[in-house]
């Protein structure tokens, strides 16, 4: 992408967000400083800055009343890692860290996964709807689109190897109202561009026959047979157990606090359980990945948090529909997310959601009555569903870059650092493919 000169970028950003904005070219990435009146304005400014072609946007804009969050340390203090050396240290025990650990277990490398929590998948990897997306929804040309389609193909055989359940019910994007089916040719074009594995047009009658409980105002559907589902936390744990069985070490309650960089390389990692060294460091720290990058002096991106709330319906509700279903409105076309719908769990529940709300809070899982009401509209897709079948609800937080794409690359500034950041949806679906590429980068650095 063409890089817009900083003077021109500054003029455009100030015109829109006020004269207090101080954009700077920081070694090729765009750093935003100054003050904006609201959180929404901060996020909008970040998105606008991402269109200027720089290598990442660091958004340090201040918002009155919103403070920087501090990384909370686990209470444990011991010297379990003091003086140790590992060929590879992976920061983060989510699905990305676990999948990478399993990939690296194939190599003659000593590998450590550091996780600040007491277990795996405590954050985003345990707080999502477990859908192995088909790859249709991601914007063409993005890393999200490419990794999603590759990951979708890898999950089914992987689940067989890991001994966990994987189902492929397929996904229906239902046309609402008489005119919405005119979008079909555009949908086909996008599915082709993303190399999605198959699609079909379903007429109104076909949809009614396959899904008798579907909303009466349906006008057929775009069917994507490759969409699947699995349990995201079982998958993360199974990946990690497989890695551990093959020699990878996991250290829980272990928070990376700082890194010592010498001669352009990470020389030491300081944790609450001691300081150690590693040949290669992988940043798979989810919503904290920008903070971890900063520890190595490589903060070329900021993450913003997009919270999503989901409803969990009774285990019997899965018997009332056979496919994953969504019924997007035309207004959602420009939305940053897929808009949500009804997803099936492997166990037989229906999940309704997720919502998508920008708000500060890397680990803020609070929900609101307004969000729960917002999700009620998804229940209407299936006439057999109602709020009385909701047994629980939860929220998760998507770590998003301002480019709204994954950051999967070797650091440009620190020779032995690799980033897997901004892994928002479809990060779960993409995980096996992301892990394969990360492993290749790690092995390349370790060999050099
Ligand atoms: C509501 C919702 C629904 C979603 N639905 C889907 C879906 O259906 N399909 C799909 O493909 N994707 C979905 N996603 C996205 C998917 O969940 C994420 O892309 C994926 O889980 C990200 O995994 P991760 O390993 O990068 O991050 P995480 O799971 O957040 O793991 C990062 C880990 O790093 C640890 N960590 C951070 N800092 C440190 C430190 N300093 N020291 C030690 N440890 C540290 C954290 O404690 C955390 O456990 C959804 C997301 C949300 C929020």
mmCIF file with all atom_site columns, C-alpha atoms in Angstrom, residues 175-379:
data_model
loop_
_atom_site.group_PDB
_atom_site.id
_atom_site.type_symbol
_atom_site.label_atom_id
_atom_site.label_alt_id
_atom_site.label_comp_id
_atom_site.label_asym_id
_atom_site.label_entity_id
_atom_site.label_seq_id
_atom_site.pdbx_PDB_ins_code
_atom_site.Cartn_x
_atom_site.Cartn_y
_atom_site.Cartn_z
_atom_site.occupancy
_atom_site.B_iso_or_equiv
_atom_site.pdbx_formal_charge
_atom_site.auth_seq_id
_atom_site.auth_comp_id
_atom_site.auth_asym_id
_atom_site.auth_atom_id
_atom_site.pdbx_PDB_model_num
ATOM 1   C CA . UNK A 1 175 ? -31.951 -13.701 2.691  1.00 0.00 ? 175 UNK A CA 1
ATOM 2   C CA . UNK A 1 176 ? -34.369 -11.509 4.562  1.00 0.00 ? 176 UNK A CA 1
ATOM 3   C CA . UNK A 1 177 ? -37.097 -9.805  2.563  1.00 0.00 ? 177 UNK A CA 1
ATOM 4   C CA . UNK A 1 178 ? -37.824 -10.093 -1.136 1.00 0.00 ? 178 UNK A CA 1
ATOM 5   C CA . UNK A 1 179 ? -34.918 -8.001  -2.438 1.00 0.00 ? 179 UNK A CA 1
ATOM 6   C CA . UNK A 1 180 ? -31.962 -9.273  -0.422 1.00 0.00 ? 180 UNK A CA 1
ATOM 7   C CA . UNK A 1 181 ? -31.337 -12.280 -2.710 1.00 0.00 ? 181 UNK A CA 1
ATOM 8   C CA . UNK A 1 182 ? -30.013 -9.805  -5.298 1.00 0.00 ? 182 UNK A CA 1
ATOM 9   C CA . UNK A 1 183 ? -26.806 -9.919  -3.239 1.00 0.00 ? 183 UNK A CA 1
ATOM 10  C CA . UNK A 1 184 ? -26.232 -13.535 -4.364 1.00 0.00 ? 184 UNK A CA 1
ATOM 11  C CA . UNK A 1 185 ? -23.870 -12.788 -7.314 1.00 0.00 ? 185 UNK A CA 1
ATOM 12  C CA . UNK A 1 186 ? -21.763 -10.542 -5.049 1.00 0.00 ? 186 UNK A CA 1
ATOM 13  C CA . UNK A 1 187 ? -21.634 -13.284 -2.438 1.00 0.00 ? 187 UNK A CA 1
ATOM 14  C CA . UNK A 1 188 ? -20.481 -15.801 -5.038 1.00 0.00 ? 188 UNK A CA 1
ATOM 15  C CA . UNK A 1 189 ? -17.785 -13.382 -6.198 1.00 0.00 ? 189 UNK A CA 1
ATOM 16  C CA . UNK A 1 190 ? -16.505 -12.993 -2.633 1.00 0.00 ? 190 UNK A CA 1
ATOM 17  C CA . UNK A 1 191 ? -16.621 -16.737 -1.929 1.00 0.00 ? 191 UNK A CA 1
ATOM 18  C CA . UNK A 1 192 ? -14.582 -17.321 -5.114 1.00 0.00 ? 192 UNK A CA 1
ATOM 19  C CA . UNK A 1 193 ? -12.091 -14.608 -4.232 1.00 0.00 ? 193 UNK A CA 1
ATOM 20  C CA . UNK A 1 194 ? -11.558 -16.085 -0.765 1.00 0.00 ? 194 UNK A CA 1
ATOM 21  C CA . UNK A 1 195 ? -11.283 -19.629 -2.233 1.00 0.00 ? 195 UNK A CA 1
ATOM 22  C CA . UNK A 1 196 ? -14.031 -20.860 0.104  1.00 0.00 ? 196 UNK A CA 1
ATOM 23  C CA . UNK A 1 197 ? -14.678 -24.605 -0.129 1.00 0.00 ? 197 UNK A CA 1
ATOM 24  C CA . UNK A 1 198 ? -18.095 -24.651 -1.785 1.00 0.00 ? 198 UNK A CA 1
ATOM 25  C CA . UNK A 1 199 ? -21.354 -22.694 -1.735 1.00 0.00 ? 199 UNK A CA 1
ATOM 26  C CA . UNK A 1 200 ? -24.905 -23.188 -2.971 1.00 0.00 ? 200 UNK A CA 1
ATOM 27  C CA . UNK A 1 201 ? -27.991 -21.123 -3.547 1.00 0.00 ? 201 UNK A CA 1
ATOM 28  C CA . UNK A 1 202 ? -30.976 -22.464 -1.610 1.00 0.00 ? 202 UNK A CA 1
ATOM 29  C CA . UNK A 1 203 ? -34.451 -21.426 -2.736 1.00 0.00 ? 203 UNK A CA 1
ATOM 30  C CA . UNK A 1 204 ? -37.128 -20.483 -0.263 1.00 0.00 ? 204 UNK A CA 1
ATOM 31  C CA . UNK A 1 205 ? -38.710 -23.938 -0.615 1.00 0.00 ? 205 UNK A CA 1
ATOM 32  C CA . UNK A 1 206 ? -35.383 -25.749 -0.144 1.00 0.00 ? 206 UNK A CA 1
ATOM 33  C CA . UNK A 1 207 ? -34.596 -23.748 2.965  1.00 0.00 ? 207 UNK A CA 1
ATOM 34  C CA . UNK A 1 208 ? -38.064 -24.403 4.370  1.00 0.00 ? 208 UNK A CA 1
ATOM 35  C CA . UNK A 1 209 ? -37.645 -28.144 3.717  1.00 0.00 ? 209 UNK A CA 1
ATOM 36  C CA . UNK A 1 210 ? -34.182 -28.296 5.335  1.00 0.00 ? 210 UNK A CA 1
ATOM 37  C CA . UNK A 1 211 ? -34.984 -25.945 8.219  1.00 0.00 ? 211 UNK A CA 1
ATOM 38  C CA . UNK A 1 212 ? -38.744 -26.151 8.936  1.00 0.00 ? 212 UNK A CA 1
ATOM 39  C CA . UNK A 1 213 ? -38.461 -23.771 11.914 1.00 0.00 ? 213 UNK A CA 1
ATOM 40  C CA . UNK A 1 214 ? -36.816 -20.940 10.011 1.00 0.00 ? 214 UNK A CA 1
ATOM 41  C CA . UNK A 1 215 ? -38.166 -17.362 10.194 1.00 0.00 ? 215 UNK A CA 1
ATOM 42  C CA . UNK A 1 216 ? -41.150 -16.999 7.803  1.00 0.00 ? 216 UNK A CA 1
ATOM 43  C CA . UNK A 1 217 ? -39.753 -13.845 6.179  1.00 0.00 ? 217 UNK A CA 1
ATOM 44  C CA . UNK A 1 218 ? -36.938 -15.822 4.541  1.00 0.00 ? 218 UNK A CA 1
ATOM 45  C CA . UNK A 1 219 ? -36.262 -15.654 0.819  1.00 0.00 ? 219 UNK A CA 1
ATOM 46  C CA . UNK A 1 220 ? -33.778 -18.477 0.420  1.00 0.00 ? 220 UNK A CA 1
ATOM 47  C CA . UNK A 1 221 ? -30.180 -18.647 1.562  1.00 0.00 ? 221 UNK A CA 1
ATOM 48  C CA . UNK A 1 222 ? -26.525 -18.747 0.635  1.00 0.00 ? 222 UNK A CA 1
ATOM 49  C CA . UNK A 1 223 ? -25.278 -22.100 1.954  1.00 0.00 ? 223 UNK A CA 1
ATOM 50  C CA . UNK A 1 224 ? -21.640 -22.619 2.917  1.00 0.00 ? 224 UNK A CA 1
ATOM 51  C CA . UNK A 1 225 ? -21.160 -26.347 3.603  1.00 0.00 ? 225 UNK A CA 1
ATOM 52  C CA . UNK A 1 226 ? -17.600 -26.083 4.970  1.00 0.00 ? 226 UNK A CA 1
ATOM 53  C CA . UNK A 1 227 ? -18.521 -24.245 8.218  1.00 0.00 ? 227 UNK A CA 1
ATOM 54  C CA . UNK A 1 228 ? -17.855 -26.390 11.282 1.00 0.00 ? 228 UNK A CA 1
ATOM 55  C CA . UNK A 1 229 ? -18.011 -26.293 15.080 1.00 0.00 ? 229 UNK A CA 1
ATOM 56  C CA . UNK A 1 230 ? -15.889 -27.539 17.961 1.00 0.00 ? 230 UNK A CA 1
ATOM 57  C CA . UNK A 1 231 ? -15.400 -26.789 21.635 1.00 0.00 ? 231 UNK A CA 1
ATOM 58  C CA . UNK A 1 232 ? -12.769 -24.019 21.690 1.00 0.00 ? 232 UNK A CA 1
ATOM 59  C CA . UNK A 1 233 ? -11.459 -24.727 25.179 1.00 0.00 ? 233 UNK A CA 1
ATOM 60  C CA . UNK A 1 234 ? -11.372 -28.506 24.659 1.00 0.00 ? 234 UNK A CA 1
ATOM 61  C CA . UNK A 1 235 ? -9.455  -27.888 21.428 1.00 0.00 ? 235 UNK A CA 1
ATOM 62  C CA . UNK A 1 236 ? -6.934  -25.585 23.142 1.00 0.00 ? 236 UNK A CA 1
ATOM 63  C CA . UNK A 1 237 ? -6.409  -28.049 25.984 1.00 0.00 ? 237 UNK A CA 1
ATOM 64  C CA . UNK A 1 238 ? -6.090  -31.016 23.593 1.00 0.00 ? 238 UNK A CA 1
ATOM 65  C CA . UNK A 1 239 ? -3.480  -29.171 21.504 1.00 0.00 ? 239 UNK A CA 1
ATOM 66  C CA . UNK A 1 240 ? -1.502  -28.307 24.634 1.00 0.00 ? 240 UNK A CA 1
ATOM 67  C CA . UNK A 1 241 ? -1.761  -31.807 26.108 1.00 0.00 ? 241 UNK A CA 1
ATOM 68  C CA . UNK A 1 242 ? -0.447  -33.234 22.868 1.00 0.00 ? 242 UNK A CA 1
ATOM 69  C CA . UNK A 1 243 ? 2.435   -30.737 22.939 1.00 0.00 ? 243 UNK A CA 1
ATOM 70  C CA . UNK A 1 244 ? 3.174   -31.527 26.601 1.00 0.00 ? 244 UNK A CA 1
ATOM 71  C CA . UNK A 1 245 ? 3.160   -35.266 25.873 1.00 0.00 ? 245 UNK A CA 1
ATOM 72  C CA . UNK A 1 246 ? 5.838   -34.539 23.269 1.00 0.00 ? 246 UNK A CA 1
ATOM 73  C CA . UNK A 1 247 ? 8.106   -32.561 25.543 1.00 0.00 ? 247 UNK A CA 1
ATOM 74  C CA . UNK A 1 248 ? 6.820   -28.960 25.575 1.00 0.00 ? 248 UNK A CA 1
ATOM 75  C CA . UNK A 1 249 ? 6.895   -27.419 29.050 1.00 0.00 ? 249 UNK A CA 1
ATOM 76  C CA . UNK A 1 250 ? 3.984   -25.278 30.266 1.00 0.00 ? 250 UNK A CA 1
ATOM 77  C CA . UNK A 1 251 ? 4.433   -22.796 33.087 1.00 0.00 ? 251 UNK A CA 1
ATOM 78  C CA . UNK A 1 252 ? 1.149   -21.448 34.494 1.00 0.00 ? 252 UNK A CA 1
ATOM 79  C CA . UNK A 1 253 ? 0.716   -18.504 36.860 1.00 0.00 ? 253 UNK A CA 1
ATOM 80  C CA . UNK A 1 254 ? 3.740   -17.135 35.009 1.00 0.00 ? 254 UNK A CA 1
ATOM 81  C CA . UNK A 1 255 ? 3.540   -13.602 33.728 1.00 0.00 ? 255 UNK A CA 1
ATOM 82  C CA . UNK A 1 256 ? 6.106   -12.081 31.401 1.00 0.00 ? 256 UNK A CA 1
ATOM 83  C CA . UNK A 1 257 ? 6.936   -8.739  33.025 1.00 0.00 ? 257 UNK A CA 1
ATOM 84  C CA . UNK A 1 258 ? 9.761   -7.371  30.896 1.00 0.00 ? 258 UNK A CA 1
ATOM 85  C CA . UNK A 1 259 ? 12.369  -8.335  28.335 1.00 0.00 ? 259 UNK A CA 1
ATOM 86  C CA . UNK A 1 260 ? 16.018  -7.377  28.160 1.00 0.00 ? 260 UNK A CA 1
ATOM 87  C CA . UNK A 1 261 ? 17.102  -6.557  24.598 1.00 0.00 ? 261 UNK A CA 1
ATOM 88  C CA . UNK A 1 262 ? 20.800  -6.595  23.682 1.00 0.00 ? 262 UNK A CA 1
ATOM 89  C CA . UNK A 1 263 ? 22.300  -6.211  20.227 1.00 0.00 ? 263 UNK A CA 1
ATOM 90  C CA . UNK A 1 264 ? 18.856  -6.269  18.596 1.00 0.00 ? 264 UNK A CA 1
ATOM 91  C CA . UNK A 1 265 ? 17.848  -9.580  20.233 1.00 0.00 ? 265 UNK A CA 1
ATOM 92  C CA . UNK A 1 266 ? 15.753  -10.519 23.250 1.00 0.00 ? 266 UNK A CA 1
ATOM 93  C CA . UNK A 1 267 ? 18.443  -11.579 25.712 1.00 0.00 ? 267 UNK A CA 1
ATOM 94  C CA . UNK A 1 268 ? 16.343  -12.239 28.821 1.00 0.00 ? 268 UNK A CA 1
ATOM 95  C CA . UNK A 1 269 ? 12.736  -12.642 29.940 1.00 0.00 ? 269 UNK A CA 1
ATOM 96  C CA . UNK A 1 270 ? 11.753  -11.567 33.449 1.00 0.00 ? 270 UNK A CA 1
ATOM 97  C CA . UNK A 1 271 ? 8.731   -13.208 35.051 1.00 0.00 ? 271 UNK A CA 1
ATOM 98  C CA . UNK A 1 272 ? 7.267   -13.529 38.542 1.00 0.00 ? 272 UNK A CA 1
ATOM 99  C CA . UNK A 1 273 ? 8.892   -16.990 38.610 1.00 0.00 ? 273 UNK A CA 1
ATOM 100 C CA . UNK A 1 274 ? 12.407  -15.917 37.721 1.00 0.00 ? 274 UNK A CA 1
ATOM 101 C CA . UNK A 1 275 ? 14.451  -14.584 34.830 1.00 0.00 ? 275 UNK A CA 1
ATOM 102 C CA . UNK A 1 276 ? 15.428  -16.885 31.970 1.00 0.00 ? 276 UNK A CA 1
ATOM 103 C CA . UNK A 1 277 ? 16.779  -16.822 28.406 1.00 0.00 ? 277 UNK A CA 1
ATOM 104 C CA . UNK A 1 278 ? 15.309  -18.032 25.129 1.00 0.00 ? 278 UNK A CA 1
ATOM 105 C CA . UNK A 1 279 ? 16.630  -18.409 21.587 1.00 0.00 ? 279 UNK A CA 1
ATOM 106 C CA . UNK A 1 280 ? 13.336  -17.282 20.007 1.00 0.00 ? 280 UNK A CA 1
ATOM 107 C CA . UNK A 1 281 ? 10.364  -15.523 21.617 1.00 0.00 ? 281 UNK A CA 1
ATOM 108 C CA . UNK A 1 282 ? 6.828   -15.770 20.212 1.00 0.00 ? 282 UNK A CA 1
ATOM 109 C CA . UNK A 1 283 ? 4.308   -13.148 21.209 1.00 0.00 ? 283 UNK A CA 1
ATOM 110 C CA . UNK A 1 284 ? 0.923   -14.928 21.317 1.00 0.00 ? 284 UNK A CA 1
ATOM 111 C CA . UNK A 1 285 ? -0.374  -12.819 24.198 1.00 0.00 ? 285 UNK A CA 1
ATOM 112 C CA . UNK A 1 286 ? -3.900  -12.145 22.900 1.00 0.00 ? 286 UNK A CA 1
ATOM 113 C CA . UNK A 1 287 ? -5.252  -8.843  24.207 1.00 0.00 ? 287 UNK A CA 1
ATOM 114 C CA . UNK A 1 288 ? -1.846  -7.996  25.713 1.00 0.00 ? 288 UNK A CA 1
ATOM 115 C CA . UNK A 1 289 ? 0.213   -8.608  22.572 1.00 0.00 ? 289 UNK A CA 1
ATOM 116 C CA . UNK A 1 290 ? 0.895   -4.887  22.028 1.00 0.00 ? 290 UNK A CA 1
ATOM 117 C CA . UNK A 1 291 ? 2.130   -4.592  25.617 1.00 0.00 ? 291 UNK A CA 1
ATOM 118 C CA . UNK A 1 292 ? 4.382   -7.638  25.144 1.00 0.00 ? 292 UNK A CA 1
ATOM 119 C CA . UNK A 1 293 ? 5.713   -6.155  21.874 1.00 0.00 ? 293 UNK A CA 1
ATOM 120 C CA . UNK A 1 294 ? 6.465   -2.962  23.818 1.00 0.00 ? 294 UNK A CA 1
ATOM 121 C CA . UNK A 1 295 ? 8.509   -4.951  26.359 1.00 0.00 ? 295 UNK A CA 1
ATOM 122 C CA . UNK A 1 296 ? 10.944  -5.733  23.521 1.00 0.00 ? 296 UNK A CA 1
ATOM 123 C CA . UNK A 1 297 ? 10.920  -2.134  22.205 1.00 0.00 ? 297 UNK A CA 1
ATOM 124 C CA . UNK A 1 298 ? 8.859   -3.261  19.207 1.00 0.00 ? 298 UNK A CA 1
ATOM 125 C CA . UNK A 1 299 ? 5.491   -1.607  19.739 1.00 0.00 ? 299 UNK A CA 1
ATOM 126 C CA . UNK A 1 300 ? 4.528   -0.923  16.130 1.00 0.00 ? 300 UNK A CA 1
ATOM 127 C CA . UNK A 1 301 ? 0.811   -1.633  16.667 1.00 0.00 ? 301 UNK A CA 1
ATOM 128 C CA . UNK A 1 302 ? -1.876  -1.055  19.287 1.00 0.00 ? 302 UNK A CA 1
ATOM 129 C CA . UNK A 1 303 ? -4.784  -3.325  19.964 1.00 0.00 ? 303 UNK A CA 1
ATOM 130 C CA . UNK A 1 304 ? -8.302  -2.144  20.615 1.00 0.00 ? 304 UNK A CA 1
ATOM 131 C CA . UNK A 1 305 ? -10.838 -4.349  22.311 1.00 0.00 ? 305 UNK A CA 1
ATOM 132 C CA . UNK A 1 306 ? -14.134 -5.364  20.737 1.00 0.00 ? 306 UNK A CA 1
ATOM 133 C CA . UNK A 1 307 ? -16.311 -7.082  23.291 1.00 0.00 ? 307 UNK A CA 1
ATOM 134 C CA . UNK A 1 308 ? -18.829 -9.731  22.258 1.00 0.00 ? 308 UNK A CA 1
ATOM 135 C CA . UNK A 1 309 ? -21.639 -11.201 24.335 1.00 0.00 ? 309 UNK A CA 1
ATOM 136 C CA . UNK A 1 310 ? -23.273 -14.578 23.661 1.00 0.00 ? 310 UNK A CA 1
ATOM 137 C CA . UNK A 1 311 ? -26.360 -16.389 24.924 1.00 0.00 ? 311 UNK A CA 1
ATOM 138 C CA . UNK A 1 312 ? -26.193 -20.136 25.632 1.00 0.00 ? 312 UNK A CA 1
ATOM 139 C CA . UNK A 1 313 ? -29.465 -21.969 25.084 1.00 0.00 ? 313 UNK A CA 1
ATOM 140 C CA . UNK A 1 314 ? -30.644 -25.249 26.555 1.00 0.00 ? 314 UNK A CA 1
ATOM 141 C CA . UNK A 1 315 ? -28.987 -28.452 25.310 1.00 0.00 ? 315 UNK A CA 1
ATOM 142 C CA . UNK A 1 316 ? -32.199 -29.566 23.575 1.00 0.00 ? 316 UNK A CA 1
ATOM 143 C CA . UNK A 1 317 ? -32.396 -26.500 21.341 1.00 0.00 ? 317 UNK A CA 1
ATOM 144 C CA . UNK A 1 318 ? -29.829 -27.938 18.918 1.00 0.00 ? 318 UNK A CA 1
ATOM 145 C CA . UNK A 1 319 ? -32.487 -30.433 17.806 1.00 0.00 ? 319 UNK A CA 1
ATOM 146 C CA . UNK A 1 320 ? -34.601 -27.588 16.373 1.00 0.00 ? 320 UNK A CA 1
ATOM 147 C CA . UNK A 1 321 ? -32.108 -26.605 13.649 1.00 0.00 ? 321 UNK A CA 1
ATOM 148 C CA . UNK A 1 322 ? -29.516 -28.452 11.592 1.00 0.00 ? 322 UNK A CA 1
ATOM 149 C CA . UNK A 1 323 ? -27.279 -25.636 10.415 1.00 0.00 ? 323 UNK A CA 1
ATOM 150 C CA . UNK A 1 324 ? -25.530 -22.536 11.689 1.00 0.00 ? 324 UNK A CA 1
ATOM 151 C CA . UNK A 1 325 ? -27.840 -19.684 10.670 1.00 0.00 ? 325 UNK A CA 1
ATOM 152 C CA . UNK A 1 326 ? -27.591 -15.922 10.320 1.00 0.00 ? 326 UNK A CA 1
ATOM 153 C CA . UNK A 1 327 ? -29.959 -13.391 8.825  1.00 0.00 ? 327 UNK A CA 1
ATOM 154 C CA . UNK A 1 328 ? -27.927 -10.235 8.259  1.00 0.00 ? 328 UNK A CA 1
ATOM 155 C CA . UNK A 1 329 ? -29.507 -6.931  7.387  1.00 0.00 ? 329 UNK A CA 1
ATOM 156 C CA . UNK A 1 330 ? -28.138 -4.819  4.542  1.00 0.00 ? 330 UNK A CA 1
ATOM 157 C CA . UNK A 1 331 ? -26.983 -2.294  7.172  1.00 0.00 ? 331 UNK A CA 1
ATOM 158 C CA . UNK A 1 332 ? -24.378 -4.839  8.310  1.00 0.00 ? 332 UNK A CA 1
ATOM 159 C CA . UNK A 1 333 ? -22.536 -4.749  4.996  1.00 0.00 ? 333 UNK A CA 1
ATOM 160 C CA . UNK A 1 334 ? -19.990 -2.195  6.265  1.00 0.00 ? 334 UNK A CA 1
ATOM 161 C CA . UNK A 1 335 ? -19.752 -3.677  9.748  1.00 0.00 ? 335 UNK A CA 1
ATOM 162 C CA . UNK A 1 336 ? -16.338 -4.773  11.097 1.00 0.00 ? 336 UNK A CA 1
ATOM 163 C CA . UNK A 1 337 ? -17.754 -8.115  12.269 1.00 0.00 ? 337 UNK A CA 1
ATOM 164 C CA . UNK A 1 338 ? -19.827 -10.884 10.794 1.00 0.00 ? 338 UNK A CA 1
ATOM 165 C CA . UNK A 1 339 ? -22.940 -9.733  12.654 1.00 0.00 ? 339 UNK A CA 1
ATOM 166 C CA . UNK A 1 340 ? -23.651 -12.872 14.648 1.00 0.00 ? 340 UNK A CA 1
ATOM 167 C CA . UNK A 1 341 ? -26.394 -15.448 14.421 1.00 0.00 ? 341 UNK A CA 1
ATOM 168 C CA . UNK A 1 342 ? -27.211 -18.903 15.760 1.00 0.00 ? 342 UNK A CA 1
ATOM 169 C CA . UNK A 1 343 ? -24.313 -21.333 16.143 1.00 0.00 ? 343 UNK A CA 1
ATOM 170 C CA . UNK A 1 344 ? -24.580 -24.968 17.238 1.00 0.00 ? 344 UNK A CA 1
ATOM 171 C CA . UNK A 1 345 ? -22.222 -26.403 19.821 1.00 0.00 ? 345 UNK A CA 1
ATOM 172 C CA . UNK A 1 346 ? -20.942 -29.974 19.351 1.00 0.00 ? 346 UNK A CA 1
ATOM 173 C CA . UNK A 1 347 ? -22.879 -30.887 22.515 1.00 0.00 ? 347 UNK A CA 1
ATOM 174 C CA . UNK A 1 348 ? -26.233 -29.707 21.089 1.00 0.00 ? 348 UNK A CA 1
ATOM 175 C CA . UNK A 1 349 ? -26.790 -26.222 22.477 1.00 0.00 ? 349 UNK A CA 1
ATOM 176 C CA . UNK A 1 350 ? -27.604 -23.218 20.344 1.00 0.00 ? 350 UNK A CA 1
ATOM 177 C CA . UNK A 1 351 ? -25.475 -20.124 20.930 1.00 0.00 ? 351 UNK A CA 1
ATOM 178 C CA . UNK A 1 352 ? -26.900 -16.732 19.961 1.00 0.00 ? 352 UNK A CA 1
ATOM 179 C CA . UNK A 1 353 ? -24.440 -13.954 19.257 1.00 0.00 ? 353 UNK A CA 1
ATOM 180 C CA . UNK A 1 354 ? -21.971 -12.445 19.455 1.00 0.00 ? 354 UNK A CA 1
ATOM 181 C CA . UNK A 1 355 ? -22.504 -8.707  19.801 1.00 0.00 ? 355 UNK A CA 1
ATOM 182 C CA . UNK A 1 356 ? -19.673 -6.347  18.882 1.00 0.00 ? 356 UNK A CA 1
ATOM 183 C CA . UNK A 1 357 ? -18.932 -3.339  21.047 1.00 0.00 ? 357 UNK A CA 1
ATOM 184 C CA . UNK A 1 358 ? -15.765 -1.231  21.173 1.00 0.00 ? 358 UNK A CA 1
ATOM 185 C CA . UNK A 1 359 ? -14.871 -0.468  24.767 1.00 0.00 ? 359 UNK A CA 1
ATOM 186 C CA . UNK A 1 360 ? -11.741 -0.205  26.900 1.00 0.00 ? 360 UNK A CA 1
ATOM 187 C CA . UNK A 1 361 ? -10.944 -3.267  29.026 1.00 0.00 ? 361 UNK A CA 1
ATOM 188 C CA . UNK A 1 362 ? -8.643  -6.070  27.875 1.00 0.00 ? 362 UNK A CA 1
ATOM 189 C CA . UNK A 1 363 ? -10.227 -8.506  30.312 1.00 0.00 ? 363 UNK A CA 1
ATOM 190 C CA . UNK A 1 364 ? -13.571 -6.841  30.963 1.00 0.00 ? 364 UNK A CA 1
ATOM 191 C CA . UNK A 1 365 ? -16.179 -9.577  30.630 1.00 0.00 ? 365 UNK A CA 1
ATOM 192 C CA . UNK A 1 366 ? -19.116 -7.647  32.025 1.00 0.00 ? 366 UNK A CA 1
ATOM 193 C CA . UNK A 1 367 ? -22.420 -7.904  30.169 1.00 0.00 ? 367 UNK A CA 1
ATOM 194 C CA . UNK A 1 368 ? -25.389 -5.560  30.030 1.00 0.00 ? 368 UNK A CA 1
ATOM 195 C CA . UNK A 1 369 ? -29.137 -6.003  29.800 1.00 0.00 ? 369 UNK A CA 1
ATOM 196 C CA . UNK A 1 370 ? -29.105 -3.961  26.568 1.00 0.00 ? 370 UNK A CA 1
ATOM 197 C CA . UNK A 1 371 ? -26.704 -6.427  24.910 1.00 0.00 ? 371 UNK A CA 1
ATOM 198 C CA . UNK A 1 372 ? -28.778 -9.396  26.004 1.00 0.00 ? 372 UNK A CA 1
ATOM 199 C CA . UNK A 1 373 ? -31.870 -7.734  24.512 1.00 0.00 ? 373 UNK A CA 1
ATOM 200 C CA . UNK A 1 374 ? -29.929 -7.052  21.309 1.00 0.00 ? 374 UNK A CA 1
ATOM 201 C CA . UNK A 1 375 ? -29.269 -10.785 20.993 1.00 0.00 ? 375 UNK A CA 1
ATOM 202 C CA . UNK A 1 376 ? -32.952 -11.595 21.153 1.00 0.00 ? 376 UNK A CA 1
ATOM 203 C CA . UNK A 1 377 ? -33.236 -10.691 17.461 1.00 0.00 ? 377 UNK A CA 1
ATOM 204 C CA . UNK A 1 378 ? -31.084 -13.717 16.545 1.00 0.00 ? 378 UNK A CA 1
ATOM 205 C CA . UNK A 1 379 ? -33.496 -16.035 18.354 1.00 0.00 ? 379 UNK A CA 1
#
